[in-house]
PDB file of C-alpha atoms in Angstrom:
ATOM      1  CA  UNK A 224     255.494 150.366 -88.294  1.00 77.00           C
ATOM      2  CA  UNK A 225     258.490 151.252 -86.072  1.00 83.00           C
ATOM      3  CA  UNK A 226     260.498 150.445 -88.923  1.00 86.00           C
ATOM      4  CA  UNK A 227     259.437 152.617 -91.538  1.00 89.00           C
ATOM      5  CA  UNK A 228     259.277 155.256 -88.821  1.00 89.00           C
ATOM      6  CA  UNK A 229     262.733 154.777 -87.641  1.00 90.00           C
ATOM      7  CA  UNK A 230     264.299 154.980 -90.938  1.00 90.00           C
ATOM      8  CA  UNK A 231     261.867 158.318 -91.983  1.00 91.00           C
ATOM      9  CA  UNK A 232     262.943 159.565 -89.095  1.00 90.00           C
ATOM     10  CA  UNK A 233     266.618 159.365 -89.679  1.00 90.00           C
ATOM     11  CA  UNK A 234     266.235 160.268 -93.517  1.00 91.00           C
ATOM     12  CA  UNK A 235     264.716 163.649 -92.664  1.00 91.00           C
ATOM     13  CA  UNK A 236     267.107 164.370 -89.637  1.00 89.00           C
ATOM     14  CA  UNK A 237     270.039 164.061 -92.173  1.00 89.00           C
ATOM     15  CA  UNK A 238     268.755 166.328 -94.220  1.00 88.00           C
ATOM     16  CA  UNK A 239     268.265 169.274 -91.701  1.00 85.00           C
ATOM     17  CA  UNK A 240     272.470 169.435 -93.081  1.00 83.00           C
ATOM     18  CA  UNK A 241     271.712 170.057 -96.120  1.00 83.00           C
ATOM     19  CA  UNK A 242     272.802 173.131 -97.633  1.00 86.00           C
ATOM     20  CA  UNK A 243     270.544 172.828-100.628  1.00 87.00           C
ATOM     21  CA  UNK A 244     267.436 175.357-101.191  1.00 89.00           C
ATOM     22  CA  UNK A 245     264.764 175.070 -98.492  1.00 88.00           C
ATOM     23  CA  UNK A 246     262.332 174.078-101.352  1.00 90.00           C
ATOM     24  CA  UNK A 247     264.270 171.161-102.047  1.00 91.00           C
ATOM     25  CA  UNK A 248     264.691 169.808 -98.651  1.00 89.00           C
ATOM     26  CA  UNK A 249     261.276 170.150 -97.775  1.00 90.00           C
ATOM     27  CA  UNK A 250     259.822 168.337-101.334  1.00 91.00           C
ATOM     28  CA  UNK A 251     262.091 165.503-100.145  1.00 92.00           C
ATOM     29  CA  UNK A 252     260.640 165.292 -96.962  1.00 91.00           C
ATOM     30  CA  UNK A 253     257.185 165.382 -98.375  1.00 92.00           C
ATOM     31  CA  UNK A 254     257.693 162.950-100.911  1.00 92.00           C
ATOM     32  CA  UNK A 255     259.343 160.538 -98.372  1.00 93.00           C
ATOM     33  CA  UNK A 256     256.516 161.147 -95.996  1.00 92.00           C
ATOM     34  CA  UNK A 257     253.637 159.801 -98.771  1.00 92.00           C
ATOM     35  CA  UNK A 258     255.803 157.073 -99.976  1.00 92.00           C
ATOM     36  CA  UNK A 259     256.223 155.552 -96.618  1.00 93.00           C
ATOM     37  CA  UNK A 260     252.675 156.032 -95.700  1.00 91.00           C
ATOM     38  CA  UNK A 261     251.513 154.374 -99.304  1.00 90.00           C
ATOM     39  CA  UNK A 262     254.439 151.398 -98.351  1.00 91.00           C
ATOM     40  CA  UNK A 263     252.949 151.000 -95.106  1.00 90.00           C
ATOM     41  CA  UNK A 264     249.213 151.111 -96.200  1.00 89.00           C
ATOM     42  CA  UNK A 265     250.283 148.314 -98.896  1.00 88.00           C
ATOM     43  CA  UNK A 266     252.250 145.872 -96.327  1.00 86.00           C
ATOM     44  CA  UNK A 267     249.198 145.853 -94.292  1.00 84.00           C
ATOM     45  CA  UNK A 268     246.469 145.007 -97.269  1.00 82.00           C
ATOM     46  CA  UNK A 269     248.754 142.177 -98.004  1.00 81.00           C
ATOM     47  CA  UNK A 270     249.065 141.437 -94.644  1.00 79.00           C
ATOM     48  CA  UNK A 271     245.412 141.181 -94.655  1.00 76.00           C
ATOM     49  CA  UNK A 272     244.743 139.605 -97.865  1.00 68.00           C
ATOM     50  CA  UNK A 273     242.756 142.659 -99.710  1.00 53.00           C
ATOM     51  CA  UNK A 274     242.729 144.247-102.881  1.00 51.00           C
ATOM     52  CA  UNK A 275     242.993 148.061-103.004  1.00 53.00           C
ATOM     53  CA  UNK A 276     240.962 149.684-105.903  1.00 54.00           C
ATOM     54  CA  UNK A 277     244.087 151.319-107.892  1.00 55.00           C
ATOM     55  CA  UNK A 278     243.122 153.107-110.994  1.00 53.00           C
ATOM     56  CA  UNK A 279     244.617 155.793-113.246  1.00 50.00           C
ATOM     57  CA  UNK A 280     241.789 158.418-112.207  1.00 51.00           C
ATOM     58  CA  UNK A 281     241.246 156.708-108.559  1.00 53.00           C
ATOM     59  CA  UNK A 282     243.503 155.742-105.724  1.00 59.00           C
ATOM     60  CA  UNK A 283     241.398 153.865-102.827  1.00 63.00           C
ATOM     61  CA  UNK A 284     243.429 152.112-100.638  1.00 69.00           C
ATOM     62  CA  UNK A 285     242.146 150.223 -97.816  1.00 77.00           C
ATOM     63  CA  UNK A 286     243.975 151.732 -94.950  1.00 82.00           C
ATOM     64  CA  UNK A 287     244.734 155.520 -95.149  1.00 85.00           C
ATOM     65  CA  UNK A 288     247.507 157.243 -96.701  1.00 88.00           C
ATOM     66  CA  UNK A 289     248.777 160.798 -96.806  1.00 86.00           C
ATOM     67  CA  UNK A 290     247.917 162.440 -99.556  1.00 82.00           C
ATOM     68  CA  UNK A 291     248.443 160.097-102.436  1.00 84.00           C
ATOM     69  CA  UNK A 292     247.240 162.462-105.010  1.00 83.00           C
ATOM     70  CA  UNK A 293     250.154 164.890-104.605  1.00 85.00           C
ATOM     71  CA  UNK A 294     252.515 162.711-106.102  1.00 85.00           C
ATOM     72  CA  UNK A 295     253.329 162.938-109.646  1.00 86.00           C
ATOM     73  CA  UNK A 296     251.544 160.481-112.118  1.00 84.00           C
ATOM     74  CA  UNK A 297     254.441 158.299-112.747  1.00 84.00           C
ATOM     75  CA  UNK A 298     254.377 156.948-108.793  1.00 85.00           C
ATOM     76  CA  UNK A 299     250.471 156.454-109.734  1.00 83.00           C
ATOM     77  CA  UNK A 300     251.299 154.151-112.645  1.00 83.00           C
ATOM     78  CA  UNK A 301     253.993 152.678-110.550  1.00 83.00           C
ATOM     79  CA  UNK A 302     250.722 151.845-107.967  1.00 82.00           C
ATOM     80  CA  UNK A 303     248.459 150.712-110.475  1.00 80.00           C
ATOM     81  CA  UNK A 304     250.199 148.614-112.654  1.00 82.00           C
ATOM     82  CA  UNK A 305     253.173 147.261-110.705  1.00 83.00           C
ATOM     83  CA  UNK A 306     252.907 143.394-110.022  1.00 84.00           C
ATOM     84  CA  UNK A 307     254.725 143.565-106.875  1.00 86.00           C
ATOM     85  CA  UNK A 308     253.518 147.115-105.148  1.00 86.00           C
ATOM     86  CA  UNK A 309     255.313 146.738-101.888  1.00 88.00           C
ATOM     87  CA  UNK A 310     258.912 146.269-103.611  1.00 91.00           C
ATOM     88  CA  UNK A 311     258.215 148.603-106.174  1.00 90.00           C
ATOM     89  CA  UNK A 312     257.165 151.042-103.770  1.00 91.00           C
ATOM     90  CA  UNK A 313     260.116 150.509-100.952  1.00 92.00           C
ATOM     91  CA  UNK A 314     262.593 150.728-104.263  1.00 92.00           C
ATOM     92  CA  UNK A 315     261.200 154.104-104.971  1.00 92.00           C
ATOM     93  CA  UNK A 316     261.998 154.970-101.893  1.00 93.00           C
ATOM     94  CA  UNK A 317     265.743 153.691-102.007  1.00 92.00           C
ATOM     95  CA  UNK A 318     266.076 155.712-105.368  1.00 92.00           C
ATOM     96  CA  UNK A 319     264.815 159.097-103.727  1.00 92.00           C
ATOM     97  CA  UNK A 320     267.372 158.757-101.010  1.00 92.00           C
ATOM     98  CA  UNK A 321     270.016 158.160-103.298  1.00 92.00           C
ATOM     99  CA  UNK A 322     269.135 161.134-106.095  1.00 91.00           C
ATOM    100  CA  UNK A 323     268.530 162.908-102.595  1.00 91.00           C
ATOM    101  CA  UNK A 324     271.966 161.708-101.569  1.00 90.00           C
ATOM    102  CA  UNK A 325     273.609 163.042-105.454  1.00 90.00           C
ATOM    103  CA  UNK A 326     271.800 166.534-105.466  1.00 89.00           C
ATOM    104  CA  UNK A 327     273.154 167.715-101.773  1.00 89.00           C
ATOM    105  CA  UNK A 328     269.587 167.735-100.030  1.00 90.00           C
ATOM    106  CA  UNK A 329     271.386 164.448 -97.814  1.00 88.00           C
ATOM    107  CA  UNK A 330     274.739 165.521 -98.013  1.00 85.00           C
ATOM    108  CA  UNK A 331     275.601 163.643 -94.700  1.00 85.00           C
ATOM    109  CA  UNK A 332     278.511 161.132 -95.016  1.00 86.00           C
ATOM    110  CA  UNK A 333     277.936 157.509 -96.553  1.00 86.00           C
ATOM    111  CA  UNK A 334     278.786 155.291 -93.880  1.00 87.00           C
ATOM    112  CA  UNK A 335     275.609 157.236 -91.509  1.00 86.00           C
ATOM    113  CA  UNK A 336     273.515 157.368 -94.864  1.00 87.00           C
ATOM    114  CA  UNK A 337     274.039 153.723 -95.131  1.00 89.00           C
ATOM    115  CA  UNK A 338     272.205 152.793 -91.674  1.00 88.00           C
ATOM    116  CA  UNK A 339     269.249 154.379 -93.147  1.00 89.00           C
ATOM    117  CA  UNK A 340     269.323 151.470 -95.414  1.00 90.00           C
ATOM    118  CA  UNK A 341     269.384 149.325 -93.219  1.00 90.00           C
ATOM    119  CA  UNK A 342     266.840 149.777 -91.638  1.00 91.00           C
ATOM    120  CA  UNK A 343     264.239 149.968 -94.466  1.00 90.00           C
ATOM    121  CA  UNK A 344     265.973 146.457 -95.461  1.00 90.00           C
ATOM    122  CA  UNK A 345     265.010 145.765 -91.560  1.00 91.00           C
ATOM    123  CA  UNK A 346     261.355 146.608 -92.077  1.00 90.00           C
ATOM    124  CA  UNK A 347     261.481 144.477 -95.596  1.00 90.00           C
ATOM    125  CA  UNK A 348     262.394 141.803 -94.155  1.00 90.00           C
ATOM    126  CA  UNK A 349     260.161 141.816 -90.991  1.00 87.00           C
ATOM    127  CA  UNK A 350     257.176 142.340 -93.218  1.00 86.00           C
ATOM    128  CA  UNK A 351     258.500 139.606 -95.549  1.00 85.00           C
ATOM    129  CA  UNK A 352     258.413 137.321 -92.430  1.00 83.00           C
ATOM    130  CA  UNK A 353     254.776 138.236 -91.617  1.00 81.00           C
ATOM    131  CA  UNK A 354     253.873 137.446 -94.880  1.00 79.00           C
ATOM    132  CA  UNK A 355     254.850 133.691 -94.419  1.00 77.00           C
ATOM    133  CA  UNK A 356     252.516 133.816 -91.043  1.00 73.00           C
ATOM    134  CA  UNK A 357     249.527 135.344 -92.898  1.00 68.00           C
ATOM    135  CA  UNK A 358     249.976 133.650 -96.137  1.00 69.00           C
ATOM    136  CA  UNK A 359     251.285 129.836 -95.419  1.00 67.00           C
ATOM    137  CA  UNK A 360     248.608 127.613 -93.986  1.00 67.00           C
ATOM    138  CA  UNK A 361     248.984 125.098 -91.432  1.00 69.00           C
ATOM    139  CA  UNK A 362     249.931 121.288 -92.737  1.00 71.00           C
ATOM    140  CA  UNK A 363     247.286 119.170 -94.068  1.00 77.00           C
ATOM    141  CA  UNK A 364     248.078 116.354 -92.389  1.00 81.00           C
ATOM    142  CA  UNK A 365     247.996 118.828 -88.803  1.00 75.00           C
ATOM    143  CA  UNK A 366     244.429 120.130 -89.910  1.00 75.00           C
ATOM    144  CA  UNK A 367     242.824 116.321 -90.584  1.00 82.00           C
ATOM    145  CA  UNK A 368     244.883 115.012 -87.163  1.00 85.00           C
ATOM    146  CA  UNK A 369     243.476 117.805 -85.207  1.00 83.00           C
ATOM    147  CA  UNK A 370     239.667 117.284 -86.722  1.00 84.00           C
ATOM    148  CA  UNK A 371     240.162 113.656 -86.130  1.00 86.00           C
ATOM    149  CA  UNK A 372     240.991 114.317 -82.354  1.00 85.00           C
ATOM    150  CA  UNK A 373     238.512 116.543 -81.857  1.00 83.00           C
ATOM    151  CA  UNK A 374     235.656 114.174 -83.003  1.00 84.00           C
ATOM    152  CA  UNK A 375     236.545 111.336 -80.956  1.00 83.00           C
ATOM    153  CA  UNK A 376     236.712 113.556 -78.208  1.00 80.00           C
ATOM    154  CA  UNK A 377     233.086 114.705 -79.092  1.00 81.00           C
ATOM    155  CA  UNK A 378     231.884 111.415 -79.304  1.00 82.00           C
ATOM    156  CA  UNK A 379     233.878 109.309 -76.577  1.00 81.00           C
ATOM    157  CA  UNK A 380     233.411 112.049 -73.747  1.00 78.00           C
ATOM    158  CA  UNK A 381     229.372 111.749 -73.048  1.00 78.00           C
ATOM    159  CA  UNK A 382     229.662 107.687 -72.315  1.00 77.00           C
ATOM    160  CA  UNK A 383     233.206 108.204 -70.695  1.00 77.00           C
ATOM    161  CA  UNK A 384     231.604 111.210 -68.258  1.00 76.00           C
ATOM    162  CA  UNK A 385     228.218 108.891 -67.825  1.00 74.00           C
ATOM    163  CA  UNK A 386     229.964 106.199 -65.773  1.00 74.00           C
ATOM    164  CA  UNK A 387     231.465 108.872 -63.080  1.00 74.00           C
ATOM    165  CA  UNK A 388     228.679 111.403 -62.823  1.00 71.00           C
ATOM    166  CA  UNK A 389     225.085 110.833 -61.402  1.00 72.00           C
ATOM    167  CA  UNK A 390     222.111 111.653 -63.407  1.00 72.00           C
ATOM    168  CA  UNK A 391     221.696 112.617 -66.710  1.00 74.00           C
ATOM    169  CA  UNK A 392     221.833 116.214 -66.132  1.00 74.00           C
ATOM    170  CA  UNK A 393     225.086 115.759 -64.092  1.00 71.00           C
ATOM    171  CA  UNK A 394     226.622 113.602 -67.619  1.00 75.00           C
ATOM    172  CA  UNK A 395     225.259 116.190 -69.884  1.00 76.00           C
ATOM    173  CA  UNK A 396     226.767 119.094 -68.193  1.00 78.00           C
ATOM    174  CA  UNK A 397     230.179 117.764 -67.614  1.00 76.00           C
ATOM    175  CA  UNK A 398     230.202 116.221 -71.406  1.00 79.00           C
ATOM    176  CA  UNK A 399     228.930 119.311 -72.791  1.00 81.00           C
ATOM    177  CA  UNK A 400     231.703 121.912 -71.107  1.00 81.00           C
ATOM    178  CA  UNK A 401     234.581 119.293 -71.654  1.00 79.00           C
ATOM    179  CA  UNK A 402     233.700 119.442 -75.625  1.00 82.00           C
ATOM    180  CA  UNK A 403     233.103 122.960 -75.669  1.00 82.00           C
ATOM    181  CA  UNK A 404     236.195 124.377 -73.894  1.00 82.00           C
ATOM    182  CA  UNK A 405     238.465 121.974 -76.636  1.00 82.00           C
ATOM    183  CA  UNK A 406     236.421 122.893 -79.454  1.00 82.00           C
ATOM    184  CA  UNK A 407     236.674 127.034 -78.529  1.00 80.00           C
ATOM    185  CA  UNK A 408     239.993 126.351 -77.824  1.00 79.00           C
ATOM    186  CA  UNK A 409     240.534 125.158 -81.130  1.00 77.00           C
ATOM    187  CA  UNK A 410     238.947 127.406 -82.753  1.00 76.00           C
ATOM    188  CA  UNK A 411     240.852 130.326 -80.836  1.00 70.00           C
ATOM    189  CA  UNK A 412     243.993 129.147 -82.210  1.00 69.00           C
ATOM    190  CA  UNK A 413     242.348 128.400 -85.650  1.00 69.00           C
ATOM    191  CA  UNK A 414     241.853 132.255 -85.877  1.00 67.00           C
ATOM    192  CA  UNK A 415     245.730 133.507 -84.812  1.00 64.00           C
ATOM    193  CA  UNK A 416     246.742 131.129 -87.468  1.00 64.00           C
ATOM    194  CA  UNK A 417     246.402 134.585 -89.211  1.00 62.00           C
ATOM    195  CA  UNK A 418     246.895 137.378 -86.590  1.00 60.00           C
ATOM    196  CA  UNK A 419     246.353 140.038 -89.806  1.00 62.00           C
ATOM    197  CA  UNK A 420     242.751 139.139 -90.567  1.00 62.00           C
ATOM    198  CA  UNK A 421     240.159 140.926 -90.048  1.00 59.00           C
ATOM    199  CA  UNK A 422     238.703 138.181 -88.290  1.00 55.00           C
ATOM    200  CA  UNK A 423     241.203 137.118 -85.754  1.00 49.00           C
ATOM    201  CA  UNK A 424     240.258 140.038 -83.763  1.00 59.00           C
ATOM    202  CA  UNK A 425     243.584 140.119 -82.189  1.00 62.00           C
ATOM    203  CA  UNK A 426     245.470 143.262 -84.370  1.00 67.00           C
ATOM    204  CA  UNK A 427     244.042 146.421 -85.440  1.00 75.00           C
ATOM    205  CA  UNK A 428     246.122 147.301 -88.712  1.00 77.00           C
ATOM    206  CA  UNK A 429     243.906 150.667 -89.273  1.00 81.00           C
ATOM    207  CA  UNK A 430     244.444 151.875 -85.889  1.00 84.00           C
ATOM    208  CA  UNK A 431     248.250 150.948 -86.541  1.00 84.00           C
ATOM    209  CA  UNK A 432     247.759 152.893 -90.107  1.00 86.00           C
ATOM    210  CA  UNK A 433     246.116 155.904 -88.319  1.00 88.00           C
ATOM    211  CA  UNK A 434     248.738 156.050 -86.037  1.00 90.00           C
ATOM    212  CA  UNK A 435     251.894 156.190 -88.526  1.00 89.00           C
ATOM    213  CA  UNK A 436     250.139 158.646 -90.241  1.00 90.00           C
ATOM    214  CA  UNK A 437     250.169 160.765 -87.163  1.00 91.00           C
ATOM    215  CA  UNK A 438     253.566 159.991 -86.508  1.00 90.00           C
ATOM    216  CA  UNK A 439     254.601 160.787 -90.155  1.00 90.00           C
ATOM    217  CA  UNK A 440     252.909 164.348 -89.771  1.00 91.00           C
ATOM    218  CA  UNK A 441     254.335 165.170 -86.495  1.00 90.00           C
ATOM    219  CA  UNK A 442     258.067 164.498 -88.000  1.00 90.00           C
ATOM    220  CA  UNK A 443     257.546 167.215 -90.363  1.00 88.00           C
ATOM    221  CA  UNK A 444     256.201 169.484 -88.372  1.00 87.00           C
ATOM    222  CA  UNK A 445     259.142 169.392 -86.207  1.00 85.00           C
ATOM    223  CA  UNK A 446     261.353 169.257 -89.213  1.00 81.00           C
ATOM    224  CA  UNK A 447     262.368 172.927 -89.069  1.00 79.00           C
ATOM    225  CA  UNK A 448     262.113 173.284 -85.719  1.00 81.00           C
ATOM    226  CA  UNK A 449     265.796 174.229 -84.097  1.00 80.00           C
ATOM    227  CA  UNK A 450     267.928 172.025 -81.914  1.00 79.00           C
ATOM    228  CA  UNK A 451     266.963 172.119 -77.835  1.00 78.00           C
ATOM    229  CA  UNK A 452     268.745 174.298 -76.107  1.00 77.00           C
ATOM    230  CA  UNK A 453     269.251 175.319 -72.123  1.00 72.00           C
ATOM    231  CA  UNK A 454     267.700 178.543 -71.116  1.00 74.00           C
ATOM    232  CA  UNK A 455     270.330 179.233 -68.379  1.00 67.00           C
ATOM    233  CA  UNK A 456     273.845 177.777 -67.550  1.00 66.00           C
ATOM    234  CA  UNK A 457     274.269 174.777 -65.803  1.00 59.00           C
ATOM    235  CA  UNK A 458     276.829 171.565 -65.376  1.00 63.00           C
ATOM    236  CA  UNK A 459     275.140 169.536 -63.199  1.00 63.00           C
ATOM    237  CA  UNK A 460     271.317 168.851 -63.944  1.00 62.00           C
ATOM    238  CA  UNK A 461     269.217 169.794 -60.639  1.00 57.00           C
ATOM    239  CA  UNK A 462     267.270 167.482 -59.289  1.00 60.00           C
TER     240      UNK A 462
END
């Protein structure tokens, strides 16, 4: 998220020096804005392993997006039938900056366009790592180890506890908390194998979604806005 808001951010502060007409500026801006929303809201279905319902007529993603349907209907085809939606969608995004970059609307100088780049490369390749998290499962031979452990544990505990505690009430308490606390334990760590699933409980990618979007509208409301300025006079800041 900070990624793709970093490097919208610096895409549409470069372009407040463009000399270009004001239409053109701001159908840059709103272009970028969608695209980055649509990238985002496709990283995070990945992320989470769901399909989003793209058709010619219909656009339904599963996390919200700005305003798909104001995009022309080649980025729709682009969403539909591209086999690979979050690269085709970030390289969309790298060939807007750089028409933006040959028509004037960025006409700031190539080495400060260029950390732009980096930094959607940046986001790439942190979502590219959380893919391996969310998509690689553990070892095979850690899974059956684990599941052997945790059955011999279940099964040794109750005659180990009997010969300390007094009283079968006394054996079945401790025997049943021992293999209970391992077993949730387990379990616990079973579900952050995936942090990005629904049910891991642990990160809410909508909320995150929700929250971009906000972000996303914000920037271009403050687009336009001018530069800060002081109302009076003054060298040293007052305290």
């Amino acid at each position: 998220i900070a990624g793709w808001y970093d490097a919208t951010s610096t895409l549409i502060s470069f372009s407040r020096a463009s000399e270009c007409p004001l239409e053109e500026v701001e159908n840059f801006q709103q272009v970028l804005v969608r695209l980055v929303s649509v990238l985002s809201a496709l990283c995070m279905s990945e992320l989470q392993s769901l399909e989003d319902t793209l058709t010619p007529r219909a656009l339904r993603f599963q996390f919200e997006v700005l305003d798909v349907e104001d995009l022309d209907p080649e980025c729709h085809a682009v969403f539909v039938n591209a086999p690979h939606k979050v690269e085709a969608v970030f390289q969309m995004i790298q060939s807007l900056v750089v028409d933006a970059h040959r028509s004037g609307v960025l006409s700031i100088a190539p080495p400060l366009l260029t950390r732009s780049f980096q930094e959607l490369g940046l986001a790439l390749t942190t979502f590219h790592e959380a893919k391996m998290i969310a998509c690689e499962p553990l070892p095979s031979a850690y899974v059956l180890i684990t599941s052997i452990i945790l059955v011999l544990q279940a099964v040794c505990v109750p005659f180990m506890v009997a010969d300390f505690a007094t009283g079968l009430v006394g054996s079945f308490i401790f025997a049943f908390i021992g293999t209970f606390l391992v077993w949730f334990v387990n379990m616990f760590a079973d579900t952050l194998d995936n942090p990005f699933r629904k049910e891991a409980n642990t990160l809410d990618l909508s909320t995150a979604q929700h929250d971009l979007n906000e972000y996303l509208i914000l920037m271009l409301e403050n687009a336009g806005r001018p530069s800060p300025r002081l109302v009076r006079r003054s060298h040293v800041p007052s305290r």
